[in-house]
Amino acid sequence: MMHKKMLLVAASIILNLVLIIHVLYNNSTTWNPSWTNRAAKEAEDVASVSCSGHGRAYVDGLGILDGNKPPCECNNCYTGKDCSFLLPDCHAAANSGDPLFLEPFWMQKAEGSAVVESGWHRMSYHFYEDGSYVSAELERITRKLHNVVGNAVTDNRFVIFGTGATQLIAASVHALSQTNAASPSRLVSAIPYYNVYREQTEFFNYANLRFEGDASAWKKSEHNDNATRVIEIVTSPNNPDGKLKRAVLEGPNIKSIHDYAYYWPHFTPITHPADEDVSLFSLTKTTGHAGSRFGWALVKDEAVYERMKRYLTLSSMGVSRDTQLRVLQLLKVVVGDGGEGIFHFGYETMKKRWEVLNKIFSMSMRFSLETIEPEYCNYFKKRRDFTPSYAWVKCERLEDANCYEIFRAAKIKGREGKVFGSEERLVRLSLIRTQDDFDQLIHMLKKLVSQEVVRPDSI
């Protein structure tokens, strides 16, 4: 009898312990396979808001925390609660390089590109398993991306991530500058050059670096004494004119940084794999995700890599782990079909835009476009036209000394030629924004060109 009572007591204790553990486990770490439901529903609800096709609603839109329906954020020239009202005579936005022309592609890839992130995803400051701030899987797929496209050599290269190519420019310039030299290193780039190179140098006011402007002018300069360390930034394809570029300078004291942000099949023929000491790339111009602020560098020399890594560690402790997760998913989509989807979509979109633009400017004697001869593209396996991100436009009339102002008066907001170190007779027009932006640009260009006498050969 006593034995039976002891067994009952023991069973009761075990049962109570099981119940207690079950309650505690349920209240803390129970795996619930439906925990993504709320996030998925929220994302689906926002994605279903059409905004009349002239805007977007976002999960982090103003007022959502108060339980309100996500508001529409309208494209340029559109307004109203659902972005259905087109503002009359609105200025065409052709200034920024926001690559929203790829947004429709990602809407087609909604399921494959979506990321659901747990609240405890990589909360720590600390490194990935290999002791770096770089996701090994993202590094692997980045190398695969270049192998698929054929636009860069990745063997025997260090890969380093940055908060966009903008941060990597600063990191690579820092890594190549001489710190203990009698005179500061010089930074140059061939005109027309991307204005951030100059602006960063002047803003940070480096003690060991000075911006000297045009690389060709430096080559002819008396200061080119082969004793001063000179860093040349080579942008290829170039921003703003879209041309493939090579370094101007050479010599034992010359270091180069190659900015290949635009070296992708939507914009240019892929003529060769880049094989440079420091090559910079940007997610912005690869997939269109400018807001994710992600870029990467391929670096030959370990000492340069270590100096860049030190710069990035002290300035930002690496790239956000959340960003790396999103980029990983995006690049999985890109390489999943060998780039066929995004690069064909991007190229066809840009090709159509350039066809429309060329037709308009062919009727003008007042304005001319920078032209580039077609080249063979190793990616598409054919000879093809360049389809740059920007139109580099020249005002041909002597009286049109400031081309930017001519276009601004015609309600087209471009970017001034002098920003790129060029003459004011040039202006850059962005062609990679939304379809609404491009349509408005074309509308205003037609009005501007129609004010001229039509060329006889264009009739």
Short mmCIF file of C-alpha atoms in Angstrom, two decimals:
data_model
loop_
_atom_site.label_atom_id
_atom_site.label_comp_id
_atom_site.label_asym_id
_atom_site.label_seq_id
_atom_site.Cartn_x
_atom_site.Cartn_y
_atom_site.Cartn_z
CA MET A 1 0.00 0.00 0.00
CA MET A 2 2.81 2.38 0.99
CA HIS A 3 4.62 1.55 -2.24
CA LYS A 4 1.51 2.41 -4.26
CA LYS A 5 1.15 5.80 -2.51
CA MET A 6 4.80 6.62 -3.19
CA LEU A 7 4.31 5.84 -6.87
CA LEU A 8 1.27 8.14 -7.01
CA VAL A 9 3.19 10.96 -5.29
CA ALA A 10 6.10 10.54 -7.67
CA ALA A 11 3.79 10.53 -10.70
CA SER A 12 2.08 13.67 -9.38
CA ILE A 13 5.42 15.45 -8.94
CA ILE A 14 6.55 14.47 -12.44
CA LEU A 15 3.25 15.65 -13.92
CA ASN A 16 3.50 18.98 -12.13
CA LEU A 17 7.07 19.45 -13.31
CA VAL A 18 6.01 18.72 -16.90
CA LEU A 19 3.17 21.25 -16.61
CA ILE A 20 5.45 23.90 -15.12
CA ILE A 21 8.08 23.41 -17.85
CA HIS A 22 5.35 23.49 -20.49
CA VAL A 23 3.97 26.78 -19.15
CA LEU A 24 7.41 28.37 -18.89
CA TYR A 25 8.38 27.16 -22.36
CA ASN A 26 5.13 28.42 -23.85
CA ASN A 27 5.71 31.85 -22.29
CA SER A 28 9.28 32.16 -23.53
CA THR A 29 10.69 30.20 -26.43
CA THR A 30 7.92 28.06 -27.89
CA TRP A 31 8.35 27.61 -31.63
CA ASN A 32 5.16 28.77 -33.22
CA PRO A 33 5.20 28.15 -36.99
CA SER A 34 2.60 30.88 -37.55
CA TRP A 35 4.68 33.71 -36.05
CA THR A 36 5.25 35.22 -39.49
CA ASN A 37 1.53 35.60 -40.20
CA ARG A 38 1.15 39.14 -38.88
CA ALA A 39 4.22 40.44 -40.71
CA ALA A 40 3.16 38.74 -43.94
CA LYS A 41 -0.37 40.12 -43.72
CA GLU A 42 0.92 43.60 -43.01
CA ALA A 43 3.25 43.49 -46.02
CA GLU A 44 0.51 42.09 -48.27
CA ASP A 45 -1.97 44.75 -47.14
CA VAL A 46 0.47 47.55 -47.94
CA ALA A 47 1.47 46.03 -51.28
CA SER A 48 -2.19 45.89 -52.31
CA VAL A 49 -2.54 49.69 -52.10
CA SER A 50 -2.29 50.69 -55.77
CA CYS A 51 -1.93 54.48 -55.44
CA SER A 52 -3.37 54.66 -58.99
CA GLY A 53 -0.07 53.32 -60.30
CA HIS A 54 1.61 56.67 -59.61
CA GLY A 55 3.01 56.07 -56.14
CA ARG A 56 3.66 53.48 -53.45
CA ALA A 57 2.54 52.71 -49.90
CA TYR A 58 5.12 51.38 -47.44
CA VAL A 59 5.05 49.30 -44.26
CA ASP A 60 6.82 52.14 -42.42
CA GLY A 61 4.51 54.84 -43.81
CA LEU A 62 3.37 57.72 -41.62
CA GLY A 63 0.37 56.95 -39.41
CA ILE A 64 0.48 53.14 -39.53
CA LEU A 65 1.30 52.94 -35.82
CA ASP A 66 -2.02 54.66 -35.13
CA GLY A 67 -3.88 51.93 -36.99
CA ASN A 68 -4.44 54.02 -40.10
CA LYS A 69 -4.34 52.71 -43.65
CA PRO A 70 -0.84 53.18 -45.11
CA PRO A 71 -0.72 56.47 -47.02
CA CYS A 72 0.35 56.74 -50.64
CA GLU A 73 3.69 58.43 -51.32
CA CYS A 74 3.25 59.91 -54.79
CA ASN A 75 5.69 60.03 -57.66
CA ASN A 76 6.97 63.40 -58.79
CA CYS A 77 4.21 65.51 -60.45
CA TYR A 78 1.39 63.44 -58.91
CA THR A 79 -0.66 64.27 -55.83
CA GLY A 80 -3.92 63.45 -54.07
CA LYS A 81 -4.84 60.78 -51.56
CA ASP A 82 -4.41 58.05 -54.18
CA CYS A 83 -1.86 59.90 -56.38
CA SER A 84 -4.41 60.19 -59.19
CA PHE A 85 -4.01 63.92 -59.87
CA LEU A 86 -1.31 65.05 -62.31
CA LEU A 87 0.00 68.52 -61.51
CA PRO A 88 -0.10 70.75 -64.59
CA ASP A 89 3.24 71.97 -65.98
CA CYS A 90 5.19 70.21 -63.24
CA HIS A 91 9.00 70.26 -63.48
CA ALA A 92 10.45 67.00 -64.79
CA ALA A 93 12.79 65.42 -62.20
CA ALA A 94 15.97 64.44 -64.08
CA ASN A 95 18.59 65.26 -61.46
CA SER A 96 19.12 62.24 -59.21
CA GLY A 97 20.39 58.78 -60.14
CA ASP A 98 17.57 56.97 -58.34
CA PRO A 99 17.26 53.68 -60.30
CA LEU A 100 13.52 53.21 -59.86
CA PHE A 101 13.21 51.95 -63.44
CA LEU A 102 13.86 48.49 -61.94
CA GLU A 103 10.94 48.69 -59.49
CA PRO A 104 8.48 46.88 -61.84
CA PHE A 105 10.90 43.95 -62.09
CA TRP A 106 10.93 43.50 -58.32
CA MET A 107 7.16 43.73 -58.16
CA GLN A 108 7.11 40.75 -60.54
CA LYS A 109 9.49 38.97 -58.12
CA ALA A 110 7.52 39.79 -54.97
CA GLU A 111 7.60 36.29 -53.51
CA GLY A 112 11.19 35.40 -54.32
CA SER A 113 12.62 38.71 -53.10
CA ALA A 114 10.62 39.01 -49.86
CA VAL A 115 12.46 38.73 -46.53
CA VAL A 116 10.83 37.93 -43.18
CA GLU A 117 13.20 38.72 -40.34
CA SER A 118 12.84 37.53 -36.76
CA GLY A 119 13.05 40.03 -33.91
CA TRP A 120 16.20 38.30 -32.67
CA HIS A 121 18.09 38.13 -35.96
CA ARG A 122 21.81 38.82 -35.32
CA MET A 123 21.27 41.22 -32.41
CA SER A 124 24.91 41.26 -31.35
CA TYR A 125 27.62 43.76 -32.26
CA HIS A 126 29.82 40.79 -32.91
CA PHE A 127 31.11 39.11 -36.01
CA TYR A 128 29.97 36.30 -38.20
CA GLU A 129 31.45 32.86 -37.55
CA ASP A 130 34.66 33.63 -39.44
CA GLY A 131 35.38 36.68 -37.26
CA SER A 132 34.48 39.31 -39.89
CA TYR A 133 31.61 41.74 -40.41
CA VAL A 134 30.99 40.11 -43.78
CA SER A 135 28.39 37.39 -44.28
CA ALA A 136 30.27 34.46 -45.83
CA GLU A 137 27.19 33.39 -47.77
CA LEU A 138 26.69 36.90 -49.15
CA GLU A 139 30.37 37.03 -50.14
CA ARG A 140 29.95 33.69 -51.93
CA ILE A 141 26.91 34.85 -53.90
CA THR A 142 28.62 38.17 -54.73
CA ARG A 143 31.49 36.26 -56.33
CA LYS A 144 28.96 34.11 -58.17
CA LEU A 145 27.20 37.24 -59.48
CA HIS A 146 30.42 38.49 -61.09
CA ASN A 147 31.14 35.07 -62.56
CA VAL A 148 27.63 34.98 -64.07
CA VAL A 149 27.90 38.47 -65.60
CA GLY A 150 31.60 38.25 -66.46
CA ASN A 151 32.29 41.83 -65.41
CA ALA A 152 35.00 41.25 -62.79
CA VAL A 153 37.72 38.82 -61.76
CA THR A 154 37.06 37.52 -58.24
CA ASP A 155 39.80 34.90 -57.87
CA ASN A 156 42.56 35.89 -55.44
CA ARG A 157 40.58 38.94 -54.34
CA PHE A 158 39.50 40.10 -50.91
CA VAL A 159 35.84 41.10 -50.72
CA ILE A 160 34.81 43.91 -48.40
CA PHE A 161 31.35 45.40 -47.85
CA GLY A 162 30.51 49.06 -47.27
CA THR A 163 27.53 51.31 -46.69
CA GLY A 164 27.14 51.98 -50.39
CA ALA A 165 29.95 52.72 -52.82
CA THR A 166 30.10 56.20 -51.27
CA GLN A 167 31.65 54.84 -48.06
CA LEU A 168 33.94 52.54 -50.04
CA ILE A 169 35.30 55.50 -52.03
CA ALA A 170 36.33 57.14 -48.75
CA ALA A 171 37.75 53.86 -47.39
CA SER A 172 39.82 53.12 -50.49
CA VAL A 173 41.16 56.68 -50.74
CA HIS A 174 42.17 56.44 -47.08
CA ALA A 175 43.85 53.07 -47.65
CA LEU A 176 45.93 54.34 -50.58
CA SER A 177 46.92 57.73 -49.14
CA GLN A 178 50.40 58.21 -47.68
CA THR A 179 50.21 59.11 -44.00
CA ASN A 180 53.79 60.11 -43.22
CA ALA A 181 54.80 61.82 -46.46
CA ALA A 182 56.29 65.32 -46.58
CA SER A 183 53.46 66.49 -48.83
CA PRO A 184 49.85 65.25 -49.08
CA SER A 185 48.76 62.71 -51.67
CA ARG A 186 46.79 64.06 -54.63
CA LEU A 187 43.42 62.78 -55.80
CA VAL A 188 42.50 63.17 -59.47
CA SER A 189 39.87 61.95 -61.92
CA ALA A 190 39.38 62.61 -65.63
CA ILE A 191 36.80 65.30 -66.52
CA PRO A 192 33.88 64.86 -66.50
CA TYR A 193 34.09 63.18 -63.08
CA TYR A 194 31.57 62.14 -60.43
CA ASN A 195 31.31 65.14 -58.11
CA VAL A 196 31.36 63.10 -54.87
CA TYR A 197 35.12 62.48 -55.31
CA ARG A 198 35.81 66.20 -54.93
CA GLU A 199 33.08 66.85 -52.35
CA GLN A 200 34.21 64.07 -50.00
CA THR A 201 37.83 65.19 -50.08
CA GLU A 202 36.96 68.82 -49.40
CA PHE A 203 34.36 68.02 -46.73
CA PHE A 204 36.57 65.67 -44.69
CA ASN A 205 39.51 68.07 -45.10
CA TYR A 206 42.13 65.31 -45.00
CA ALA A 207 45.57 66.41 -43.77
CA ASN A 208 47.24 63.88 -46.08
CA LEU A 209 45.10 64.31 -49.22
CA ARG A 210 44.23 67.09 -51.65
CA PHE A 211 41.84 67.04 -54.60
CA GLU A 212 43.59 68.27 -57.75
CA GLY A 213 40.81 67.82 -60.31
CA ASP A 214 41.38 66.60 -63.85
CA ALA A 215 43.74 63.63 -64.31
CA SER A 216 44.72 64.75 -67.84
CA ALA A 217 45.62 68.22 -66.59
CA TRP A 218 47.75 66.71 -63.81
CA LYS A 219 49.59 64.55 -66.35
CA LYS A 220 50.67 67.71 -68.20
CA SER A 221 51.36 69.64 -65.00
CA GLU A 222 54.82 70.60 -63.74
CA HIS A 223 53.79 69.13 -60.38
CA ASN A 224 53.71 65.65 -61.94
CA ASP A 225 57.20 64.85 -60.66
CA ASN A 226 56.83 61.11 -60.02
CA ALA A 227 57.60 61.81 -56.35
CA THR A 228 54.14 62.75 -55.11
CA ARG A 229 51.67 59.94 -54.41
CA VAL A 230 48.74 60.38 -56.79
CA ILE A 231 45.47 58.46 -56.56
CA GLU A 232 43.40 58.37 -59.73
CA ILE A 233 39.73 57.37 -59.60
CA VAL A 234 38.61 55.82 -62.87
CA THR A 235 34.85 55.60 -63.34
CA SER A 236 33.83 53.11 -66.01
CA PRO A 237 31.25 53.45 -67.41
CA ASN A 238 31.67 57.07 -66.55
CA ASN A 239 29.19 59.23 -64.70
CA PRO A 240 27.94 61.44 -66.37
CA ASP A 241 28.76 60.52 -70.00
CA GLY A 242 28.52 56.70 -69.90
CA LYS A 243 31.85 56.04 -71.64
CA LEU A 244 34.13 53.13 -70.76
CA LYS A 245 37.29 54.66 -69.30
CA ARG A 246 40.88 53.65 -68.62
CA ALA A 247 43.42 55.19 -66.26
CA VAL A 248 45.15 58.31 -67.58
CA LEU A 249 48.20 58.17 -65.29
CA GLU A 250 50.90 55.57 -64.84
CA GLY A 251 54.08 55.27 -62.85
CA PRO A 252 55.51 53.90 -59.59
CA ASN A 253 53.78 56.49 -57.41
CA ILE A 254 50.37 56.21 -59.08
CA LYS A 255 47.58 54.28 -57.37
CA SER A 256 44.18 53.76 -58.95
CA ILE A 257 40.65 53.07 -57.75
CA HIS A 258 38.20 51.80 -60.36
CA ASP A 259 34.57 52.72 -59.76
CA TYR A 260 32.52 50.13 -61.65
CA ALA A 261 29.12 51.05 -60.18
CA TYR A 262 27.56 51.21 -63.68
CA TYR A 263 29.36 48.22 -65.22
CA TRP A 264 26.24 46.07 -65.58
CA PRO A 265 24.40 44.83 -68.68
CA HIS A 266 21.45 47.23 -68.35
CA PHE A 267 23.78 50.16 -69.02
CA THR A 268 26.75 49.02 -71.07
CA PRO A 269 28.26 46.22 -73.12
CA ILE A 270 30.33 43.94 -70.86
CA THR A 271 33.55 43.99 -72.85
CA HIS A 272 35.95 42.34 -70.38
CA PRO A 273 36.17 41.23 -66.75
CA ALA A 274 37.58 44.06 -64.62
CA ASP A 275 40.97 43.08 -63.22
CA GLU A 276 42.18 46.00 -61.12
CA ASP A 277 43.85 46.57 -57.76
CA VAL A 278 40.70 48.09 -56.22
CA SER A 279 37.30 47.73 -57.92
CA LEU A 280 34.14 49.23 -56.41
CA PHE A 281 30.55 48.09 -57.06
CA SER A 282 27.17 49.22 -55.78
CA LEU A 283 23.86 47.46 -55.18
CA THR A 284 22.16 50.71 -56.22
CA LYS A 285 22.99 50.33 -59.89
CA THR A 286 22.96 46.50 -59.86
CA THR A 287 19.46 45.83 -58.52
CA GLY A 288 18.09 49.37 -58.05
CA HIS A 289 18.02 49.23 -54.23
CA ALA A 290 19.60 52.61 -53.48
CA GLY A 291 17.88 52.83 -50.09
CA SER A 292 19.61 49.69 -48.79
CA ARG A 293 22.98 51.49 -48.90
CA PHE A 294 25.16 48.56 -49.83
CA GLY A 295 28.31 48.27 -51.90
CA TRP A 296 31.35 46.06 -52.14
CA ALA A 297 34.99 46.20 -53.18
CA LEU A 298 37.25 43.61 -54.78
CA VAL A 299 40.79 44.20 -53.52
CA LYS A 300 44.04 42.55 -54.67
CA ASP A 301 46.49 43.62 -52.00
CA GLU A 302 46.01 42.37 -48.44
CA ALA A 303 47.57 45.46 -46.84
CA VAL A 304 45.14 47.74 -48.71
CA TYR A 305 42.27 45.44 -47.75
CA GLU A 306 43.27 45.59 -44.06
CA ARG A 307 43.45 49.41 -44.12
CA MET A 308 40.01 49.60 -45.76
CA LYS A 309 38.61 47.16 -43.23
CA ARG A 310 40.03 49.23 -40.37
CA TYR A 311 38.41 52.37 -41.79
CA LEU A 312 35.02 50.66 -42.13
CA THR A 313 35.24 49.15 -38.65
CA LEU A 314 35.93 52.50 -37.00
CA SER A 315 33.37 54.43 -39.04
CA SER A 316 30.41 52.03 -38.91
CA MET A 317 31.45 48.62 -37.49
CA GLY A 318 30.61 47.07 -40.83
CA VAL A 319 27.39 46.97 -42.80
CA SER A 320 24.07 46.41 -41.04
CA ARG A 321 23.36 42.69 -40.64
CA ASP A 322 19.73 43.39 -41.63
CA THR A 323 20.92 44.94 -44.89
CA GLN A 324 23.19 41.98 -45.61
CA LEU A 325 20.24 39.62 -45.12
CA ARG A 326 18.10 41.56 -47.60
CA VAL A 327 20.89 41.82 -50.15
CA LEU A 328 21.49 38.08 -49.91
CA GLN A 329 17.87 37.40 -50.86
CA LEU A 330 17.93 39.92 -53.72
CA LEU A 331 21.10 38.48 -55.22
CA LYS A 332 19.68 34.95 -54.94
CA VAL A 333 16.93 36.13 -57.28
CA VAL A 334 19.44 37.74 -59.65
CA VAL A 335 21.78 34.76 -59.98
CA GLY A 336 18.96 32.20 -59.83
CA ASP A 337 18.38 32.49 -63.58
CA GLY A 338 21.88 33.60 -64.52
CA GLY A 339 20.79 37.24 -64.48
CA GLU A 340 18.43 36.64 -67.41
CA GLY A 341 15.46 38.26 -65.68
CA ILE A 342 16.81 41.50 -64.30
CA PHE A 343 19.45 42.29 -66.92
CA HIS A 344 17.13 41.67 -69.88
CA PHE A 345 14.39 43.69 -68.20
CA GLY A 346 16.79 46.52 -67.39
CA TYR A 347 18.42 46.56 -70.82
CA GLU A 348 15.12 46.50 -72.73
CA THR A 349 13.74 49.31 -70.55
CA MET A 350 16.80 51.49 -71.06
CA LYS A 351 16.96 50.67 -74.78
CA LYS A 352 13.38 51.86 -75.29
CA ARG A 353 14.04 55.03 -73.34
CA TRP A 354 17.12 55.83 -75.41
CA GLU A 355 15.20 55.21 -78.65
CA VAL A 356 12.58 57.78 -77.60
CA LEU A 357 15.24 60.25 -76.46
CA ASN A 358 17.34 59.92 -79.61
CA LYS A 359 14.30 60.53 -81.79
CA ILE A 360 13.57 63.82 -80.00
CA PHE A 361 17.15 65.10 -80.13
CA SER A 362 17.50 64.09 -83.78
CA MET A 363 15.03 66.90 -84.53
CA SER A 364 17.12 69.49 -82.69
CA MET A 365 19.90 71.78 -83.90
CA ARG A 366 20.06 73.53 -80.55
CA PHE A 367 20.99 70.48 -78.43
CA SER A 368 23.23 67.47 -79.04
CA LEU A 369 23.71 64.17 -77.24
CA GLU A 370 26.99 62.47 -76.39
CA THR A 371 27.18 59.43 -78.67
CA ILE A 372 29.11 56.19 -78.11
CA GLU A 373 29.81 53.56 -80.78
CA PRO A 374 28.27 50.11 -80.15
CA GLU A 375 30.55 47.33 -78.86
CA TYR A 376 30.37 43.56 -78.47
CA CYS A 377 28.83 42.48 -75.17
CA ASN A 378 30.17 39.24 -73.68
CA TYR A 379 27.07 38.86 -71.52
CA PHE A 380 24.42 39.18 -74.27
CA LYS A 381 26.74 37.57 -76.86
CA LYS A 382 26.11 40.30 -79.44
CA ARG A 383 27.14 43.76 -80.56
CA ARG A 384 24.91 46.29 -78.84
CA ASP A 385 24.41 49.97 -78.15
CA PHE A 386 25.36 51.64 -74.90
CA THR A 387 22.29 52.50 -72.82
CA PRO A 388 23.73 54.78 -70.12
CA SER A 389 21.96 55.96 -67.00
CA TYR A 390 22.24 59.58 -68.07
CA ALA A 391 22.00 61.74 -71.14
CA TRP A 392 24.99 64.11 -71.39
CA VAL A 393 23.52 67.02 -73.32
CA LYS A 394 25.30 69.96 -74.88
CA CYS A 395 23.74 73.33 -75.72
CA GLU A 396 25.13 74.21 -79.15
CA ARG A 397 24.05 77.85 -79.48
CA LEU A 398 26.66 80.40 -78.41
CA GLU A 399 24.06 82.35 -76.47
CA ASP A 400 23.09 79.25 -74.45
CA ALA A 401 26.16 79.48 -72.23
CA ASN A 402 24.46 77.92 -69.20
CA CYS A 403 22.71 74.76 -70.39
CA TYR A 404 21.37 73.91 -66.94
CA GLU A 405 19.48 77.20 -66.82
CA ILE A 406 18.08 76.66 -70.32
CA PHE A 407 16.60 73.34 -69.25
CA ARG A 408 15.44 74.67 -65.89
CA ALA A 409 13.53 77.43 -67.68
CA ALA A 410 11.91 74.66 -69.73
CA LYS A 411 10.85 72.98 -66.44
CA ILE A 412 13.45 70.21 -66.58
CA LYS A 413 15.64 69.76 -63.51
CA GLY A 414 18.96 68.28 -64.59
CA ARG A 415 22.42 68.53 -63.06
CA GLU A 416 24.90 71.24 -64.01
CA GLY A 417 27.93 70.41 -66.11
CA LYS A 418 30.24 72.39 -63.83
CA VAL A 419 29.41 69.97 -60.98
CA PHE A 420 31.36 67.35 -62.96
CA GLY A 421 34.30 69.68 -63.62
CA SER A 422 32.99 70.39 -67.14
CA GLU A 423 31.80 73.53 -68.88
CA GLU A 424 28.39 75.06 -68.17
CA ARG A 425 27.36 74.36 -71.75
CA LEU A 426 26.65 70.75 -70.62
CA VAL A 427 23.88 69.27 -68.49
CA ARG A 428 23.18 65.75 -67.22
CA LEU A 429 19.65 64.31 -67.45
CA SER A 430 18.77 61.18 -65.47
CA LEU A 431 16.96 58.44 -67.40
CA ILE A 432 16.67 55.81 -64.66
CA ARG A 433 13.90 57.14 -62.47
CA THR A 434 10.25 55.97 -62.57
CA GLN A 435 8.29 55.66 -65.80
CA ASP A 436 6.26 58.67 -64.64
CA ASP A 437 9.46 60.71 -64.35
CA PHE A 438 10.64 59.61 -67.77
CA ASP A 439 7.27 60.37 -69.37
CA GLN A 440 7.27 63.85 -67.84
CA LEU A 441 10.85 64.42 -69.04
CA ILE A 442 9.91 63.42 -72.58
CA HIS A 443 6.83 65.64 -72.48
CA MET A 444 8.91 68.67 -71.50
CA LEU A 445 11.70 67.87 -73.98
CA LYS A 446 9.22 67.68 -76.84
CA LYS A 447 7.89 71.12 -75.89
CA LEU A 448 11.42 72.52 -75.70
CA VAL A 449 12.59 71.09 -79.03
CA SER A 450 9.34 72.01 -80.79
CA GLN A 451 10.22 75.67 -80.29
CA GLU A 452 13.04 75.26 -82.84
CA VAL A 453 12.92 75.17 -86.61
CA VAL A 454 12.70 71.48 -87.50
CA ARG A 455 15.71 69.95 -89.28
CA PRO A 456 14.92 69.16 -92.94
CA ASP A 457 16.42 65.64 -92.67
CA SER A 458 14.16 64.76 -89.71
CA ILE A 459 10.89 65.33 -91.54
#
